[in-house]
Amino acid sequence: MILKTYQIYVIKFYLSMLFQVSLVFFGLILILNIFEEMSYVKDLDVNLFYPLLLTTLNSPSVLYTIFPFIFLIATQFFFIRIDEKNELSLFKHSSLNNFDIIKIISLVSFFLGVLIVTCFYHFSAKLKHMHLDIKNKFSEDNKYLAVVNENGLWIKDEIENITSIINANRIDKNLLISVTISQFDKEFELIRNIITEEADVSSNEWKIKEALISEVGFEEKKMKNLIFKTNFNLEKINSLFSNLSSLSLFELYDLKKDYKSLGYSTLEVDAHNHKIFSYPLYLMVMSVFSSIIMLNIKRNKPKIFNLILGILLSVLIYYINYFSNLLGESEKLPLELSVYVPLTILILLSTIGLVRINEK
């Protein structure tokens, strides 16, 4: 299909609006982030380079999060500019009606969404991972680490100069199953091994009903009702795996497999994946929704009115998504519904708005 001159013009002009609005928002993100990172490192013995580096690494991930609202506001400015030039009338004389313009904008938004998911998301996730890794090195919690891999859950903990390396095959509610704890002194020489079938990790004092303890230089012994003090509890273990924005699509796939082998809930990973795969459609719908709003309001409204309207709509859509996600994560609403209900509402509103759109 060969694009006509006015179609190419609409595409270029829309891309120009997207670029300009994205640039403004990226600048705002950098400014806000630099203050946040400076506040984070103010008590640390580091130079100005680190808050600048942390800001640079984190900003693309934030930009990815707000792209839907950037598309909404950019679409508003697109219609404001073409209306100022009285180009809507010119387009109609060139057989390009309102529906045709919306169709071009929506297709551009969808393909940009695919590009953002396949390229930009991977790039921003890598930078986010580096950002978290650098912060972890400065954090007091650096001595407390936890990872999930094909061999189960691994935890490194340190209390009173004793380092504990903990391995569990899986998680069952508030219990770690098939647990091995190896404790080392500050010279990292083995002190003892603790083996148990299960440990209740509801609090920082793990409750172990039966444990097999082997200390260096002593015979193995069995102990009942052992209390094992640690910096970890179930809530902290769960929170360690909550930042999924630092993982690429391939890493999310591997993480889901590891979670399944561990018996850990994959709900959060599934929800995150659904959001990524629906992202191009989300951007397209936001562009269509914004187009319909702009074509249905009076032409003589000031720009500030349109900008405030765009911000209010963005906030409203954000909170609808937020509450829907909470319902999905708490399993009060099926996971797929929690992700797609807000999107479906926007699609229905946009579909209704498209009726008689050419008469506007």
Coordinates of C-alpha atoms in Angstrom, one line a residue:
M1 CA 0.0 0.0 0.0
I2 CA 1.4 3.4 -1.1
L3 CA 0.7 6.2 1.4
K4 CA -0.7 9.4 0.0
T5 CA 1.0 12.7 0.7
Y6 CA -1.5 13.9 3.3
Q7 CA -1.3 10.5 5.1
I8 CA 2.5 10.8 5.3
Y9 CA 2.0 14.4 6.6
V10 CA -0.3 13.2 9.4
I11 CA 2.1 10.4 10.4
K12 CA 5.1 12.8 10.5
F13 CA 3.2 15.5 12.4
Y14 CA 1.9 12.9 15.0
L15 CA 5.4 11.5 15.5
S16 CA 6.7 15.0 15.9
M17 CA 4.2 15.6 18.7
L18 CA 5.0 12.4 20.4
F19 CA 8.7 13.1 20.3
Q20 CA 8.2 16.7 21.7
V21 CA 5.9 15.6 24.5
S22 CA 8.2 12.6 25.4
L23 CA 11.1 15.0 25.5
V24 CA 9.3 17.3 27.9
F25 CA 8.3 14.4 30.2
F26 CA 11.7 12.9 30.1
G27 CA 13.2 16.2 31.2
L28 CA 10.7 16.3 34.1
I29 CA 11.5 12.8 35.1
L30 CA 15.2 13.6 35.2
I31 CA 14.6 16.7 37.3
L32 CA 12.4 14.8 39.8
N33 CA 14.7 11.8 39.9
I34 CA 17.9 13.8 40.6
F35 CA 16.3 15.2 43.7
E36 CA 15.2 11.8 44.9
E37 CA 18.6 10.2 44.3
M38 CA 20.4 13.1 45.9
S39 CA 18.2 12.6 49.0
Y40 CA 19.1 8.9 48.9
V41 CA 22.9 9.4 48.9
K42 CA 23.0 12.5 51.1
D43 CA 24.2 10.4 54.1
L44 CA 26.6 8.3 52.0
D45 CA 30.2 9.2 51.2
V46 CA 29.8 9.5 47.4
N47 CA 30.3 12.3 44.9
L48 CA 27.8 14.0 42.6
F49 CA 28.4 11.4 39.9
Y50 CA 26.4 8.7 41.6
P51 CA 23.0 10.5 41.8
L52 CA 23.5 11.6 38.2
L53 CA 24.2 8.0 37.2
L54 CA 21.3 6.6 39.2
T55 CA 18.9 9.1 37.7
T56 CA 20.1 8.2 34.2
L57 CA 19.7 4.5 34.8
N58 CA 16.2 4.8 36.3
S59 CA 14.6 7.4 34.0
P60 CA 13.9 5.2 31.0
S61 CA 11.9 2.7 33.2
V62 CA 9.8 5.6 34.5
L63 CA 9.3 6.9 30.9
Y64 CA 8.1 3.4 29.9
T65 CA 5.5 3.5 32.7
I66 CA 4.0 6.9 31.6
F67 CA 4.1 6.3 27.8
P68 CA 0.3 5.7 27.7
F69 CA -0.3 9.2 29.2
I70 CA 2.3 10.7 26.9
F71 CA 0.4 9.3 23.9
L72 CA -2.8 10.7 25.3
I73 CA -1.4 14.2 25.7
A74 CA 0.5 14.1 22.5
T75 CA -2.7 13.3 20.6
Q76 CA -4.3 16.3 22.2
F77 CA -1.6 18.6 21.1
F78 CA -1.8 17.0 17.6
F79 CA -5.4 18.0 17.2
I80 CA -4.8 21.5 18.8
R81 CA -2.1 22.2 16.3
I82 CA -4.0 21.0 13.2
D83 CA -7.1 22.9 14.4
E84 CA -5.0 26.1 14.7
K85 CA -3.9 25.7 11.1
N86 CA -7.5 24.9 10.0
E87 CA -6.1 21.7 8.5
L88 CA -9.1 19.5 9.5
S89 CA -11.1 21.2 6.8
L90 CA -8.3 20.8 4.3
F91 CA -8.1 17.1 5.1
K92 CA -11.8 16.7 4.5
H93 CA -11.4 18.3 1.1
S94 CA -8.7 15.7 0.4
S95 CA -11.0 12.9 1.3
L96 CA -9.4 12.4 4.7
N97 CA -12.2 12.4 7.2
N98 CA -12.0 12.3 11.1
F99 CA -12.2 8.5 11.2
D100 CA -9.3 8.2 8.7
I101 CA -7.2 10.5 10.8
I102 CA -8.0 8.4 13.9
K103 CA -7.2 5.2 12.0
I104 CA -3.8 6.5 11.0
I105 CA -3.0 7.7 14.5
S106 CA -4.1 4.4 16.1
L107 CA -2.0 2.3 13.7
V108 CA 1.1 4.4 14.3
S109 CA 0.5 4.1 18.1
F110 CA 0.1 0.4 17.9
F111 CA 3.3 -0.2 15.9
L112 CA 5.2 2.2 18.1
G113 CA 3.9 0.1 21.0
V114 CA 5.3 -3.0 19.5
L115 CA 8.6 -1.3 19.0
I116 CA 8.6 0.0 22.6
V117 CA 7.9 -3.5 24.0
T118 CA 10.4 -5.3 21.9
C119 CA 13.3 -2.8 22.1
F120 CA 12.8 0.0 24.6
Y121 CA 11.4 -2.2 27.4
H122 CA 14.4 -4.5 27.2
F123 CA 16.8 -1.5 27.2
S124 CA 15.0 0.1 30.2
A125 CA 14.8 -3.2 32.1
K126 CA 18.6 -3.6 31.8
L127 CA 19.2 -0.1 33.0
K128 CA 16.7 -0.5 35.9
H129 CA 18.6 -3.7 36.9
M130 CA 21.9 -1.8 37.0
H131 CA 20.2 1.0 39.0
L132 CA 18.9 -1.5 41.7
D133 CA 22.3 -3.3 41.7
I134 CA 24.2 0.0 42.5
K135 CA 21.7 1.0 45.1
N136 CA 22.0 -2.4 46.8
K137 CA 25.7 -1.9 47.1
F138 CA 25.1 1.3 49.1
S139 CA 22.3 -0.1 51.1
E140 CA 22.7 -1.5 54.6
D141 CA 20.6 -4.5 53.4
N142 CA 23.5 -5.5 51.1
K143 CA 24.4 -8.3 53.5
Y144 CA 20.9 -9.7 53.2
L145 CA 20.4 -11.3 49.8
A146 CA 17.8 -13.6 48.2
V147 CA 17.5 -15.2 44.8
V148 CA 15.4 -17.8 43.1
N149 CA 16.8 -20.3 40.6
E150 CA 16.3 -23.9 39.4
N151 CA 17.7 -25.1 42.8
G152 CA 15.1 -23.3 44.8
L153 CA 15.2 -20.3 47.1
W154 CA 18.6 -19.1 48.3
I155 CA 19.1 -16.6 51.2
K156 CA 22.2 -15.0 52.5
D157 CA 21.7 -13.6 56.0
E158 CA 24.1 -12.1 58.6
I159 CA 23.5 -11.7 62.3
E160 CA 26.2 -11.0 65.0
N161 CA 29.1 -11.8 62.6
I162 CA 27.5 -15.2 61.7
T163 CA 26.6 -15.6 58.0
S164 CA 23.8 -18.1 57.2
I165 CA 23.4 -19.5 53.7
I166 CA 19.8 -20.9 53.5
N167 CA 18.4 -23.1 50.8
A168 CA 14.8 -24.3 50.5
N169 CA 13.2 -26.4 47.8
R170 CA 9.9 -24.5 47.8
I171 CA 7.4 -22.3 49.6
D172 CA 4.1 -23.5 50.9
K173 CA 2.1 -20.6 52.4
N174 CA 4.1 -19.5 55.4
L175 CA 6.4 -22.5 55.3
L176 CA 9.8 -23.2 53.7
I177 CA 10.0 -26.8 52.7
S178 CA 13.2 -29.0 52.7
V179 CA 15.5 -26.4 54.3
T180 CA 19.2 -26.5 54.7
I181 CA 21.0 -23.8 56.8
S182 CA 24.8 -23.5 56.7
Q183 CA 26.3 -21.1 59.2
F184 CA 29.8 -19.6 58.9
D185 CA 31.9 -17.4 61.1
K186 CA 33.4 -14.0 60.1
E187 CA 36.4 -15.9 58.5
F188 CA 33.7 -17.8 56.5
E189 CA 34.6 -21.1 58.1
L190 CA 31.8 -23.6 58.6
I191 CA 30.3 -23.6 62.1
R192 CA 27.2 -25.8 61.7
N193 CA 24.6 -27.2 59.4
I194 CA 20.9 -27.3 60.2
I195 CA 18.6 -29.5 58.2
T196 CA 14.8 -29.6 58.6
E197 CA 11.7 -30.6 56.5
E198 CA 9.9 -27.3 57.1
A199 CA 10.4 -24.0 58.8
D200 CA 7.6 -21.5 59.7
V201 CA 8.9 -18.1 58.5
S202 CA 5.9 -16.0 59.5
S203 CA 8.1 -13.8 61.7
N204 CA 11.9 -13.0 62.0
E205 CA 12.1 -15.9 64.5
W206 CA 11.7 -19.0 62.4
K207 CA 10.0 -21.9 64.1
I208 CA 11.5 -25.3 63.4
K209 CA 9.7 -28.3 64.9
E210 CA 12.4 -30.9 64.2
A211 CA 15.9 -30.1 63.1
L212 CA 19.0 -32.2 62.5
I213 CA 22.1 -30.2 63.6
S214 CA 25.7 -31.1 62.8
E215 CA 28.4 -28.9 64.3
V216 CA 32.0 -29.0 63.4
G217 CA 33.8 -31.3 65.9
F218 CA 30.5 -32.7 67.4
E219 CA 28.2 -35.5 66.6
E220 CA 24.9 -34.9 64.9
K221 CA 22.0 -34.3 67.1
K222 CA 18.2 -33.8 66.7
M223 CA 16.5 -30.8 68.3
K224 CA 12.8 -30.1 68.6
N225 CA 11.1 -26.7 68.6
L226 CA 14.2 -24.8 67.5
I227 CA 13.9 -21.0 67.1
F228 CA 16.2 -19.6 64.4
K229 CA 16.7 -15.8 64.4
T230 CA 17.0 -14.1 61.0
N231 CA 16.5 -10.8 59.3
F232 CA 13.9 -12.4 57.0
N233 CA 10.2 -13.2 57.3
L234 CA 7.5 -14.1 54.8
E235 CA 6.7 -10.5 54.0
K236 CA 10.3 -9.6 53.3
I237 CA 10.9 -12.7 51.2
N238 CA 7.8 -11.8 49.1
S239 CA 8.9 -8.2 48.7
L240 CA 12.3 -9.2 47.4
F241 CA 10.8 -10.4 44.1
S242 CA 8.3 -7.5 43.5
N243 CA 10.4 -5.3 41.2
L244 CA 9.7 -7.0 37.9
S245 CA 10.4 -3.9 35.8
S246 CA 14.1 -4.7 36.0
L247 CA 13.7 -8.0 34.2
S248 CA 13.6 -8.5 30.4
L249 CA 10.9 -10.7 28.7
F250 CA 13.3 -13.7 28.6
E251 CA 14.2 -13.2 32.3
L252 CA 10.6 -13.0 33.2
Y253 CA 10.0 -16.3 31.4
D254 CA 12.9 -18.0 33.4
L255 CA 11.7 -16.4 36.6
K256 CA 8.2 -17.9 36.2
K257 CA 9.6 -21.3 35.6
D258 CA 11.7 -20.9 38.8
Y259 CA 8.7 -19.7 40.8
K260 CA 6.7 -22.8 39.7
S261 CA 9.5 -25.2 40.7
L262 CA 9.7 -23.4 44.1
G263 CA 5.9 -23.4 44.6
Y264 CA 5.9 -19.6 44.8
S265 CA 2.9 -17.8 43.4
T266 CA 3.3 -16.6 39.8
L267 CA 0.4 -14.2 39.9
E268 CA 2.5 -11.1 39.9
V269 CA 4.7 -12.3 37.0
D270 CA 1.6 -13.3 35.0
A271 CA 0.0 -9.9 35.6
H272 CA 3.2 -8.2 34.6
N273 CA 3.5 -10.3 31.4
H274 CA -0.2 -9.5 30.5
K275 CA 0.5 -5.8 30.9
I276 CA 3.5 -6.0 28.6
F277 CA 1.7 -8.0 25.9
S278 CA -1.3 -5.7 26.0
Y279 CA 0.9 -2.6 25.9
P280 CA 0.7 -1.8 22.2
L281 CA -3.1 -2.1 22.3
Y282 CA -3.2 0.1 25.4
L283 CA -1.2 2.8 23.6
M284 CA -3.5 2.6 20.5
V285 CA -6.7 2.8 22.6
M286 CA -5.3 5.8 24.6
S287 CA -4.6 7.6 21.3
V288 CA -8.1 6.8 19.9
F289 CA -9.7 7.9 23.2
S290 CA -7.8 11.2 23.2
S291 CA -8.7 11.8 19.6
I292 CA -12.4 11.3 20.3
I293 CA -12.3 13.7 23.3
M294 CA -10.6 16.3 21.2
L295 CA -13.0 16.1 18.3
N296 CA -16.0 16.3 20.6
I297 CA -15.0 19.4 22.6
K298 CA -15.5 23.0 21.4
R299 CA -12.8 24.4 19.2
N300 CA -12.5 27.6 21.1
K301 CA -11.3 26.0 24.4
P302 CA -7.9 27.3 25.6
K303 CA -4.9 25.1 25.5
I304 CA -4.6 25.1 29.3
F305 CA -8.1 23.5 29.5
N306 CA -7.0 20.7 27.1
L307 CA -3.8 20.1 29.1
I308 CA -5.7 20.0 32.5
L309 CA -8.3 17.7 30.9
G310 CA -5.5 15.4 29.7
I311 CA -3.8 15.3 33.1
L312 CA -7.2 14.6 34.8
L313 CA -8.0 11.8 32.4
S314 CA -4.5 10.3 32.9
V315 CA -4.9 10.3 36.7
L316 CA -8.4 8.7 36.4
I317 CA -7.2 6.0 34.1
Y318 CA -4.1 5.4 36.3
Y319 CA -6.2 4.8 39.4
I320 CA -8.7 2.6 37.5
N321 CA -5.8 0.4 36.4
Y322 CA -4.2 0.5 39.9
F323 CA -7.4 -0.6 41.7
S324 CA -8.1 -3.3 39.1
N325 CA -4.5 -4.6 39.5
L326 CA -5.0 -4.8 43.3
L327 CA -8.2 -6.8 42.9
G328 CA -6.3 -9.2 40.5
E329 CA -3.3 -9.6 42.9
S330 CA -5.6 -10.3 45.8
E331 CA -7.4 -12.8 43.6
K332 CA -10.8 -11.1 44.2
L333 CA -10.9 -10.7 40.4
P334 CA -9.5 -13.2 37.8
L335 CA -6.0 -12.1 36.8
E336 CA -6.8 -11.6 33.1
L337 CA -9.8 -9.6 34.0
S338 CA -7.9 -7.3 36.3
V339 CA -5.5 -6.4 33.4
Y340 CA -8.0 -6.2 30.6
V341 CA -11.1 -4.7 32.3
P342 CA -9.8 -1.1 32.3
L343 CA -8.6 -1.6 28.7
T344 CA -12.0 -3.0 27.7
I345 CA -13.8 0.0 29.3
L346 CA -11.6 2.4 27.3
I347 CA -12.3 0.3 24.1
L348 CA -16.1 0.5 24.7
L349 CA -16.0 4.2 25.4
S350 CA -13.9 4.8 22.3
T351 CA -16.2 2.6 20.1
I352 CA -19.2 4.6 21.3
G353 CA -17.3 7.8 20.6
L354 CA -16.5 6.7 17.0
V355 CA -20.2 6.7 16.1
R356 CA -20.9 9.7 13.9
I357 CA -17.3 11.0 14.5
N358 CA -17.2 12.2 10.9
E359 CA -19.9 14.7 11.7
K360 CA -17.7 16.5 14.2

